[in-house]
XYZ file of C-alpha atoms in Angstrom:
608
model
C -5.175 97.834 160.956
C -8.512 97.284 160.452
C -9.866 94.056 158.262
C -10.593 96.023 155.086
C -7.076 97.579 155.001
C -5.320 94.442 155.811
C -6.946 92.849 152.793
C -6.343 95.578 150.507
C -2.697 95.604 151.490
C -2.659 91.578 150.655
C -4.417 92.116 147.568
C -2.242 94.793 146.119
C 1.077 93.033 147.437
C 0.395 89.399 147.354
C -1.736 89.390 144.404
C -1.868 92.083 141.927
C 2.094 92.822 142.109
C 3.183 88.647 141.680
C 0.550 88.514 139.021
C 1.923 91.304 137.082
C 5.307 90.053 137.484
C 4.061 86.435 136.334
C 2.627 87.707 133.171
C 5.686 89.808 132.482
C 7.686 86.427 132.647
C 5.475 84.456 130.957
C 5.472 86.829 128.149
C 9.490 87.223 127.843
C 9.979 83.688 128.201
C 7.352 83.105 125.474
C 9.040 85.625 123.330
C 12.805 84.049 123.970
C 12.265 80.256 124.227
C 9.407 79.949 122.382
C 7.222 78.300 125.318
C 5.649 79.076 128.553
C 7.361 77.952 131.774
C 5.322 74.838 133.343
C 4.543 75.444 136.818
C 0.915 73.841 136.524
C 2.593 70.215 137.220
C 3.729 68.746 140.381
C 7.516 69.395 140.895
C 9.992 66.882 140.515
C 11.899 65.282 143.196
C 14.873 66.587 141.767
C 13.564 70.338 141.506
C 12.392 69.891 145.138
C 15.646 68.816 146.307
C 17.635 71.668 144.393
C 15.080 74.081 145.660
C 15.237 73.142 149.082
C 18.931 73.243 148.943
C 19.033 76.968 147.115
C 16.546 78.293 149.549
C 18.594 76.746 152.826
C 22.085 78.048 151.195
C 20.523 81.689 150.612
C 19.352 82.088 154.230
C 22.702 80.582 155.505
C 24.421 82.937 153.077
C 22.481 85.964 154.468
C 23.037 84.932 158.069
C 26.734 84.308 157.412
C 27.634 87.632 155.694
C 25.707 89.235 158.516
C 27.754 87.668 161.206
C 30.894 88.796 159.548
C 30.132 92.416 158.941
C 28.162 94.304 161.832
C 27.934 97.234 159.105
C 26.186 94.751 156.903
C 23.813 93.568 159.428
C 22.940 96.891 160.650
C 22.105 97.766 156.862
C 19.876 94.455 156.770
C 18.250 95.515 159.742
C 17.322 99.186 158.624
C 16.022 97.939 155.338
C 14.806 94.471 154.419
C 13.840 93.125 158.116
C 12.360 96.443 159.337
C 10.293 96.740 156.286
C 9.173 92.920 156.803
C 8.604 93.637 160.506
C 6.140 96.650 159.556
C 4.245 94.412 157.095
C 3.988 91.440 159.412
C 2.543 93.726 162.190
C -0.102 94.866 159.675
C -1.026 91.583 158.272
C -0.264 88.854 160.656
C 1.685 85.525 160.070
C -0.880 83.534 157.883
C -1.306 86.523 155.363
C 2.603 87.217 155.750
C 3.129 83.550 154.756
C 0.893 83.591 152.025
C 2.301 87.089 150.775
C 5.843 85.991 150.637
C 5.409 82.983 148.891
C 3.029 84.521 146.141
C 5.653 87.249 145.880
C 8.475 84.633 145.556
C 6.562 82.684 142.595
C 5.852 86.148 140.903
C 9.682 87.021 141.224
C 10.741 83.918 139.721
C 8.822 83.842 136.795
C 9.983 87.332 135.798
C 13.522 86.808 136.625
C 14.460 83.782 136.099
C 11.471 82.436 133.619
C 11.801 85.308 131.460
C 14.926 87.415 131.952
C 17.510 84.681 132.643
C 17.018 83.100 129.127
C 17.158 86.811 127.566
C 20.263 88.051 129.340
C 21.933 85.193 131.371
C 22.338 84.202 135.010
C 24.469 86.942 136.316
C 22.663 89.924 134.663
C 19.265 88.544 135.930
C 20.509 87.842 139.498
C 21.761 91.673 139.416
C 18.300 93.174 138.201
C 16.698 90.815 140.982
C 19.276 92.244 143.654
C 18.407 95.886 142.250
C 14.682 95.633 142.165
C 15.120 95.295 146.109
C 15.681 99.252 146.467
C 19.145 98.987 144.693
C 18.304 102.760 143.482
C 18.485 104.210 147.095
C 21.909 104.211 148.556
C 21.520 103.044 151.989
C 19.611 99.867 150.315
C 22.725 98.910 148.483
C 23.865 96.038 150.902
C 20.529 94.586 150.824
C 20.271 94.549 147.305
C 23.749 92.993 147.106
C 22.732 90.134 149.124
C 19.661 89.927 147.286
C 21.795 89.563 143.993
C 23.647 86.482 145.497
C 20.680 84.931 146.382
C 19.371 85.349 143.086
C 22.892 83.872 141.902
C 21.629 80.953 143.729
C 18.141 80.784 142.716
C 19.504 81.109 138.862
C 21.896 78.359 139.348
C 19.137 75.816 140.673
C 17.239 76.738 137.627
C 20.262 76.306 135.097
C 21.198 72.956 136.666
C 17.736 71.578 136.559
C 15.693 73.408 133.577
C 12.885 73.460 136.381
C 11.547 76.701 137.128
C 10.025 74.782 140.293
C 13.542 74.660 141.526
C 13.880 78.340 141.989
C 10.451 78.896 142.906
C 10.647 76.614 146.024
C 13.964 77.887 146.728
C 12.782 81.294 146.851
C 9.413 80.480 148.725
C 11.688 78.820 151.396
C 14.044 81.594 151.972
C 11.019 83.928 152.101
C 8.959 81.833 154.570
C 11.807 81.043 157.040
C 12.772 84.823 157.315
C 9.344 85.841 158.118
C 9.373 83.033 160.579
C 12.682 84.771 162.019
C 11.294 88.026 162.118
C 11.851 89.450 165.673
C 13.316 86.158 166.810
C 16.329 84.492 166.051
C 17.772 80.404 166.437
C 19.365 79.031 169.471
C 20.728 75.636 169.523
C 21.771 73.470 172.833
C 23.046 70.489 172.573
C 21.827 67.564 174.594
C 24.308 64.699 174.496
C 24.418 64.015 170.970
C 21.101 65.464 170.119
C 20.650 69.264 169.102
C 17.721 71.312 170.399
C 16.599 73.908 168.050
C 14.436 76.895 169.623
C 13.172 80.069 168.024
C 13.685 82.532 170.860
C 12.367 85.886 170.664
C 15.277 88.916 169.941
C 15.850 91.363 173.281
C 14.449 94.953 173.282
C 16.381 97.338 171.582
C 17.458 98.841 174.494
C 18.118 95.644 176.632
C 21.716 95.501 176.133
C 21.961 99.275 177.432
C 20.211 98.861 180.775
C 23.448 98.670 182.496
C 24.685 101.993 182.458
C 27.504 103.912 183.737
C 27.137 106.331 187.148
C 26.414 109.846 186.491
C 29.728 111.612 185.954
C 28.229 114.655 187.400
C 26.276 113.882 190.161
C 23.816 116.478 192.129
C 25.036 117.274 195.612
C 21.559 118.099 196.641
C 19.894 114.525 197.510
C 16.348 114.901 196.700
C 13.640 114.459 199.583
C 10.572 112.073 199.174
C 8.461 112.969 196.777
C 4.652 113.879 197.873
C 2.932 110.542 197.143
C 5.974 108.824 199.145
C 4.587 111.262 202.125
C 0.956 110.345 201.516
C -0.146 113.100 199.112
C -2.421 111.867 196.360
C -3.346 113.541 193.452
C -5.935 112.814 191.159
C -8.130 109.787 190.683
C -5.865 107.761 188.264
C -3.593 104.987 189.480
C 0.210 105.674 189.109
C 2.481 103.527 187.416
C 5.039 101.440 189.358
C 7.668 104.099 189.817
C 5.071 107.094 189.381
C 7.520 108.859 186.865
C 8.159 109.022 182.974
C 10.163 105.909 183.028
C 6.818 104.180 183.725
C 6.340 104.491 179.627
C 8.299 101.300 178.840
C 11.856 102.154 176.865
C 11.675 105.668 178.261
C 15.230 106.535 179.815
C 16.245 110.049 181.520
C 19.719 111.168 182.301
C 21.104 114.133 184.567
C 24.186 116.054 184.650
C 24.680 118.733 187.489
C 27.405 121.183 187.828
C 27.591 123.085 191.038
C 30.817 125.418 191.766
C 31.707 128.751 193.847
C 30.018 130.796 196.374
C 29.684 134.349 196.378
C 29.267 137.360 194.452
C 28.555 136.973 190.588
C 31.656 137.058 188.173
C 29.920 136.947 184.999
C 31.599 134.404 182.903
C 33.106 132.566 186.009
C 30.793 131.541 188.615
C 29.252 130.548 190.860
C 27.809 127.835 188.787
C 24.335 126.407 189.462
C 23.121 124.647 186.511
C 22.652 121.300 184.442
C 21.423 119.214 181.958
C 18.786 116.638 181.610
C 18.250 114.138 178.736
C 15.077 112.273 177.908
C 15.360 109.027 175.625
C 12.142 107.909 173.906
C 13.578 104.479 173.242
C 16.923 102.726 173.656
C 17.426 102.469 169.701
C 18.702 104.740 167.140
C 16.318 107.665 167.076
C 17.257 109.144 163.667
C 16.831 106.093 162.208
C 13.550 105.004 164.365
C 11.735 108.561 164.760
C 8.699 108.405 167.235
C 5.527 110.469 166.815
C 5.371 113.577 168.479
C 3.236 116.912 169.070
C 3.940 120.395 170.503
C 1.816 122.762 172.341
C 3.159 126.300 173.268
C 1.111 127.943 175.870
C 3.488 131.064 175.851
C 6.295 131.301 173.329
C 8.457 133.420 175.551
C 11.412 131.017 174.861
C 14.386 129.847 173.019
C 13.636 125.962 172.876
C 15.169 124.623 169.355
C 13.812 121.983 167.087
C 10.116 122.348 167.937
C 9.214 123.887 164.461
C 10.070 120.958 162.547
C 8.518 118.702 165.418
C 5.366 120.751 164.762
C 5.583 120.418 160.727
C 6.604 116.788 160.477
C 5.209 115.114 163.685
C 8.188 113.345 164.427
C 10.966 113.314 166.864
C 14.433 112.283 165.763
C 16.850 112.924 168.688
C 16.695 112.654 172.258
C 15.368 115.782 174.417
C 17.622 117.883 176.191
C 16.668 120.355 178.836
C 18.963 123.266 180.350
C 19.328 126.645 181.020
C 18.430 129.150 178.781
C 21.600 130.577 177.385
C 23.528 126.807 177.547
C 20.685 125.370 175.233
C 22.633 126.543 172.059
C 25.782 124.765 173.435
C 23.694 121.598 174.061
C 22.179 121.393 170.774
C 25.667 121.555 169.164
C 26.685 118.839 171.628
C 23.349 116.737 170.728
C 24.381 117.378 167.034
C 27.919 115.555 167.389
C 26.193 112.869 169.567
C 23.833 112.286 166.688
C 26.528 112.383 163.769
C 28.718 109.714 165.735
C 25.650 107.623 165.503
C 24.779 108.396 162.115
C 27.854 109.296 160.029
C 25.512 109.669 156.627
C 23.704 112.805 158.018
C 24.046 115.670 155.953
C 26.061 113.709 153.545
C 23.978 111.118 152.304
C 20.704 111.821 153.794
C 19.128 114.810 155.497
C 20.056 117.010 158.304
C 19.143 116.060 162.017
C 16.652 118.186 164.384
C 17.961 118.653 167.670
C 15.383 119.224 170.317
C 16.501 121.375 173.444
C 14.102 122.876 175.805
C 15.402 125.416 178.523
C 14.287 127.894 181.159
C 16.366 130.922 182.950
C 18.313 129.540 186.148
C 20.105 133.288 186.028
C 18.390 134.068 189.598
C 21.062 131.167 191.336
C 23.416 130.604 188.080
C 25.971 132.551 186.330
C 23.980 132.128 183.076
C 26.247 134.023 180.980
C 28.872 131.831 181.674
C 27.087 128.833 179.621
C 28.649 126.351 181.910
C 26.678 123.415 180.221
C 29.603 121.470 178.583
C 29.738 118.768 175.590
C 30.613 116.231 178.228
C 27.799 117.246 180.601
C 25.505 116.603 177.714
C 27.226 112.959 176.763
C 27.146 112.034 180.365
C 23.524 112.638 180.815
C 22.745 110.727 177.497
C 24.931 107.773 178.026
C 24.110 107.762 181.574
C 20.147 107.594 181.335
C 18.569 104.993 182.855
C 14.992 103.424 183.121
C 14.434 105.004 186.547
C 13.456 105.669 189.037
C 14.239 109.234 187.965
C 16.028 111.445 190.205
C 13.946 114.849 191.151
C 14.748 118.242 192.706
C 17.480 120.338 192.497
C 19.375 117.770 189.449
C 20.589 118.288 185.969
C 18.698 121.166 184.448
C 16.815 121.579 187.433
C 19.590 122.306 189.541
C 19.206 126.565 189.454
C 15.405 126.323 189.005
C 12.892 128.437 191.236
C 9.103 127.563 191.205
C 6.098 129.501 192.661
C 8.565 130.964 195.109
C 10.390 128.219 196.200
C 13.060 125.881 194.812
C 11.822 123.918 191.994
C 13.566 121.745 189.317
C 13.013 118.500 187.890
C 9.541 116.629 188.647
C 7.931 113.484 187.316
C 4.658 111.313 187.919
C 2.646 108.831 185.693
C -0.638 107.389 185.362
C -2.048 103.996 184.120
C -4.881 104.451 181.564
C -6.253 100.725 180.232
C -3.343 98.852 179.448
C -1.332 101.922 178.482
C 0.926 104.431 180.613
C 1.202 107.965 180.323
C 4.430 109.882 182.112
C 5.015 113.586 182.549
C 8.339 114.978 183.370
C 8.738 119.014 184.223
C 11.546 121.295 184.320
C 9.422 123.661 186.996
C 10.946 127.451 186.976
C 7.564 129.566 186.708
C 5.171 131.513 188.667
C 4.646 133.687 191.866
C 4.785 132.525 195.352
C 1.302 134.205 196.359
C 0.115 132.125 193.430
C 0.715 128.555 194.804
C -2.146 126.215 194.832
C -1.663 122.504 196.335
C -4.952 120.646 196.167
C -6.595 123.759 196.137
C -5.029 125.176 199.312
C -3.540 128.479 198.975
C -0.226 127.689 200.592
C 1.541 130.354 198.837
C -0.173 132.961 200.610
C 0.059 131.674 203.605
C 3.981 131.256 203.111
C 4.242 134.838 201.986
C 6.848 135.550 203.896
C 8.445 132.269 204.468
C 10.938 131.520 206.107
C 9.827 133.508 208.875
C 7.115 132.167 211.047
C 3.989 131.676 208.875
C 0.790 133.870 209.821
C -1.927 131.457 211.418
C -4.680 131.054 208.960
C -7.996 133.069 209.353
C -10.696 131.480 211.056
C -13.801 129.789 209.360
C -13.722 127.038 206.451
C -13.099 129.430 203.661
C -9.332 130.313 202.683
C -10.811 133.243 200.742
C -11.173 135.128 204.395
C -7.449 135.152 204.645
C -6.201 138.439 204.601
C -3.790 139.325 201.524
C -0.284 140.186 202.720
C 0.372 143.583 203.076
C 1.660 145.459 199.795
C 4.370 147.094 201.474
C 5.600 143.788 202.647
C 5.068 141.842 199.262
C 8.054 141.410 197.000
C 8.354 144.488 194.718
C 9.020 143.840 191.363
C 12.679 144.119 190.136
C 13.301 143.318 193.628
C 16.638 142.034 193.198
C 15.887 138.759 195.604
C 12.825 138.055 193.672
C 13.251 135.491 190.837
C 12.950 136.947 187.177
C 10.267 135.806 185.262
C 10.759 131.807 184.757
C 9.620 129.184 182.369
C 8.414 125.481 182.351
C 9.348 122.743 180.037
C 6.733 119.653 180.165
C 7.452 116.538 178.395
C 4.732 113.874 177.969
C 5.485 110.288 177.229
C 2.948 107.378 176.497
C 2.886 103.983 174.828
C -0.527 104.493 173.427
C -0.765 104.606 169.864
C -1.489 108.182 168.835
C -0.576 110.065 166.129
C 1.152 113.856 165.876
C -2.342 115.418 165.820
C -3.400 113.406 168.938
C -0.294 113.822 170.838
C -1.130 117.521 170.105
C -4.243 117.651 171.774
C -2.455 115.587 174.445
C -0.123 118.444 175.102
C -2.791 120.741 175.361
C -4.294 118.957 178.423
C -0.920 118.649 179.698
C -0.720 122.507 180.103
C -4.060 122.333 182.409
C -2.112 120.650 185.094
C -0.201 124.062 185.614
C -3.262 126.023 186.282
C -4.011 123.499 189.019
C -0.631 124.461 191.046
C -1.124 128.146 190.444
C 0.387 128.894 186.803
C -0.931 131.695 184.548
C 1.519 131.761 181.735
C 2.972 135.049 182.607
C 3.965 137.276 179.836
C 7.701 136.425 180.317
C 7.220 132.606 181.046
C 8.053 130.212 178.258
C 5.718 127.424 178.731
C 5.931 124.575 176.215
C 4.441 121.093 176.204
C 6.203 118.215 174.145
C 4.171 114.997 173.694
C 5.409 111.756 172.163
C 4.703 108.095 171.751
C 7.056 104.869 171.755
C 4.400 103.211 169.599
C 4.281 103.164 165.679
C 7.821 104.437 164.938
C 8.692 105.933 161.711
C 11.597 104.394 159.975
C 13.881 106.740 158.290
C 14.110 104.850 155.224
C 11.537 102.348 153.870
C 10.916 100.230 151.045
C 7.410 101.197 150.605
C 5.603 104.515 150.021
C 2.489 103.642 152.163
C 2.838 102.967 156.090
C 0.037 101.305 157.708
C -0.426 101.955 161.658
C -2.982 101.240 164.514
C -4.070 104.377 166.134
C -6.499 104.882 169.214
C -9.702 106.292 168.198
C -10.579 109.964 169.408
C -14.024 108.929 170.662
C -12.576 106.205 172.860
C -13.021 106.013 176.656
C -9.041 105.778 176.529
C -8.475 109.087 174.991
C -10.683 111.090 177.469
C -8.914 109.299 180.201
C -5.338 110.038 178.537
C -6.550 113.863 178.846
C -7.206 113.228 182.263
C -3.863 111.502 183.102
C -1.916 114.405 181.188
C -3.296 116.723 183.552
C -2.913 114.844 186.638
C 0.497 113.846 185.999
C 1.834 117.292 185.257
C 0.327 118.791 188.601
C 1.895 115.948 190.434
C 5.347 116.439 188.658
C 5.070 119.891 189.502
C 4.097 119.255 193.152
C 7.279 116.520 193.293
C 9.538 119.367 191.951
C 8.780 121.446 195.003
C 8.676 118.559 197.714
C 11.770 116.910 196.375
C 14.154 119.882 195.887
C 16.215 121.110 198.804
C 17.541 124.857 199.492
C 19.934 126.106 197.396
C 21.994 129.018 197.682
C 23.456 130.547 194.223
C 25.171 133.558 193.094
C 25.353 136.819 195.080
C 23.989 135.116 198.156
C 20.492 134.626 196.401
C 18.536 131.691 198.310
C 15.974 129.160 196.681
C 14.349 128.084 199.703
C 12.848 124.385 199.797
C 9.199 124.414 200.287
C 8.208 123.754 204.028
C 6.900 120.033 203.476
C 5.536 119.354 206.812
C 3.725 122.646 207.167
C 1.982 122.273 203.947
C 0.905 118.695 204.804
C -0.629 119.833 208.077
C -2.526 122.492 206.308
C -3.657 119.850 203.412
C -4.544 117.394 206.200
C -6.687 120.353 208.054
C -8.458 121.277 204.660
C -9.758 117.810 204.343
C -11.375 117.546 207.622
């Protein structure tokens, strides 16, 4: 947040609002008691002691109730704690401490100085609690705890007759709560002496690092990625794993189903399909949404949930990828998964928007059978890990064919300044003769593969190579030729981008397809979904205004992120081809693996 916005927020919440509450409290006190509360003198020792006791007791009460009830702890976390963290992120500790102190004094002037003499201790405490969002059902737990704290502050005022007592208690509570945001207290005994430390809370996904193994593993172990074989794409450096999980917090899971051989029996098999799940962070996505943008290169597809992402600019569920006719079953299973995590959906709050992308794997798979089950979806979600991402013929990529060869899941990443951008593709698009790798038309050279490839024409230019004879090329409608495919691209970054900027990023991701020969054919559904793990949006918030920090459009980092999207998508598609193994599907259809050794030899020749 820029300094002007920071000071505007402080002046509004830390000065104007407390001043208004204080003025109201002074007027009420004058009307009810005939005098103004005296806060201009120094507090007495008795008032100071009572205030310290009330503040400590209030903080201890909140901690104890949170420990006794996991549901209450979650409610407090969703409301007061997260609201405090958002303001703290905007203001920083010095201004935040000043803000919570002035707010405490303003509230005590109003509720204890003015309202308590008028309506009594308990009604004033109730009104105090209600003022903390009690009109919103999701905030009732937070409001009830605030009312209990108000009772303690009111008791301190009733016992001492000095408004300094509740003002000190309330300030102590607020300041200590601020210092504890994102931290917890650890006590270690060294003999008779306790050592008390403030320790940062672990990330939300830390408890989920250990994940169960996949319940539906792929029988097709991946081959090495292109970079592992020495083929470097682009100029920007990759992340440590060179996959989408290099973006902190992002996890990917797969579930694969391979059953049966021989002729197609619609509804029964053979089965060559699966589902892939991408989780932007390890928390509750419905409660903590992430900004997202969508670009549709060619809309021949049945993806679900994208319209709301375009409209609202947020993603509130994990992303699932699967085959076309299983997309709707996958969406239903994803809704069930989200309802388990958020039982209030559709009852006391809004409905949920499941996001599912799809490609047609019907060349190898009994797609009519819709063999992706709810158990597979759950296995992919619960088995998601922080990488390395398994690539090739796995999960949603099991039955996919890309540019005339076995395709599937591919992933890559790039580092840009202090940020990371990762791409994951479900590659199922294009014709063989269009395949380009680093500008070399390897698809034309492999037009008749797995037959021995024709020797390339002499001379430096690949343009001199004769095209395959028309009578030898696959005919449209040839049963051995895959139907028009599609591609789903998911981009993730930890750069602080909003939905508009992420949509711009998604457009650049589509350029990576052109580098490998993609042309967005009529029957190809080509979708790009980009999200950022920065600047999460709470489902509920106590404040109507939200302040975030964004990367400038005219920054050098933004241009590099655009380049990163192109490079990562290009390499992700190449990785899908390099890692996938040959798969034989229904009716004996074979999707051959790319002959990597031959391709690398041609690429090496072109570099000389």
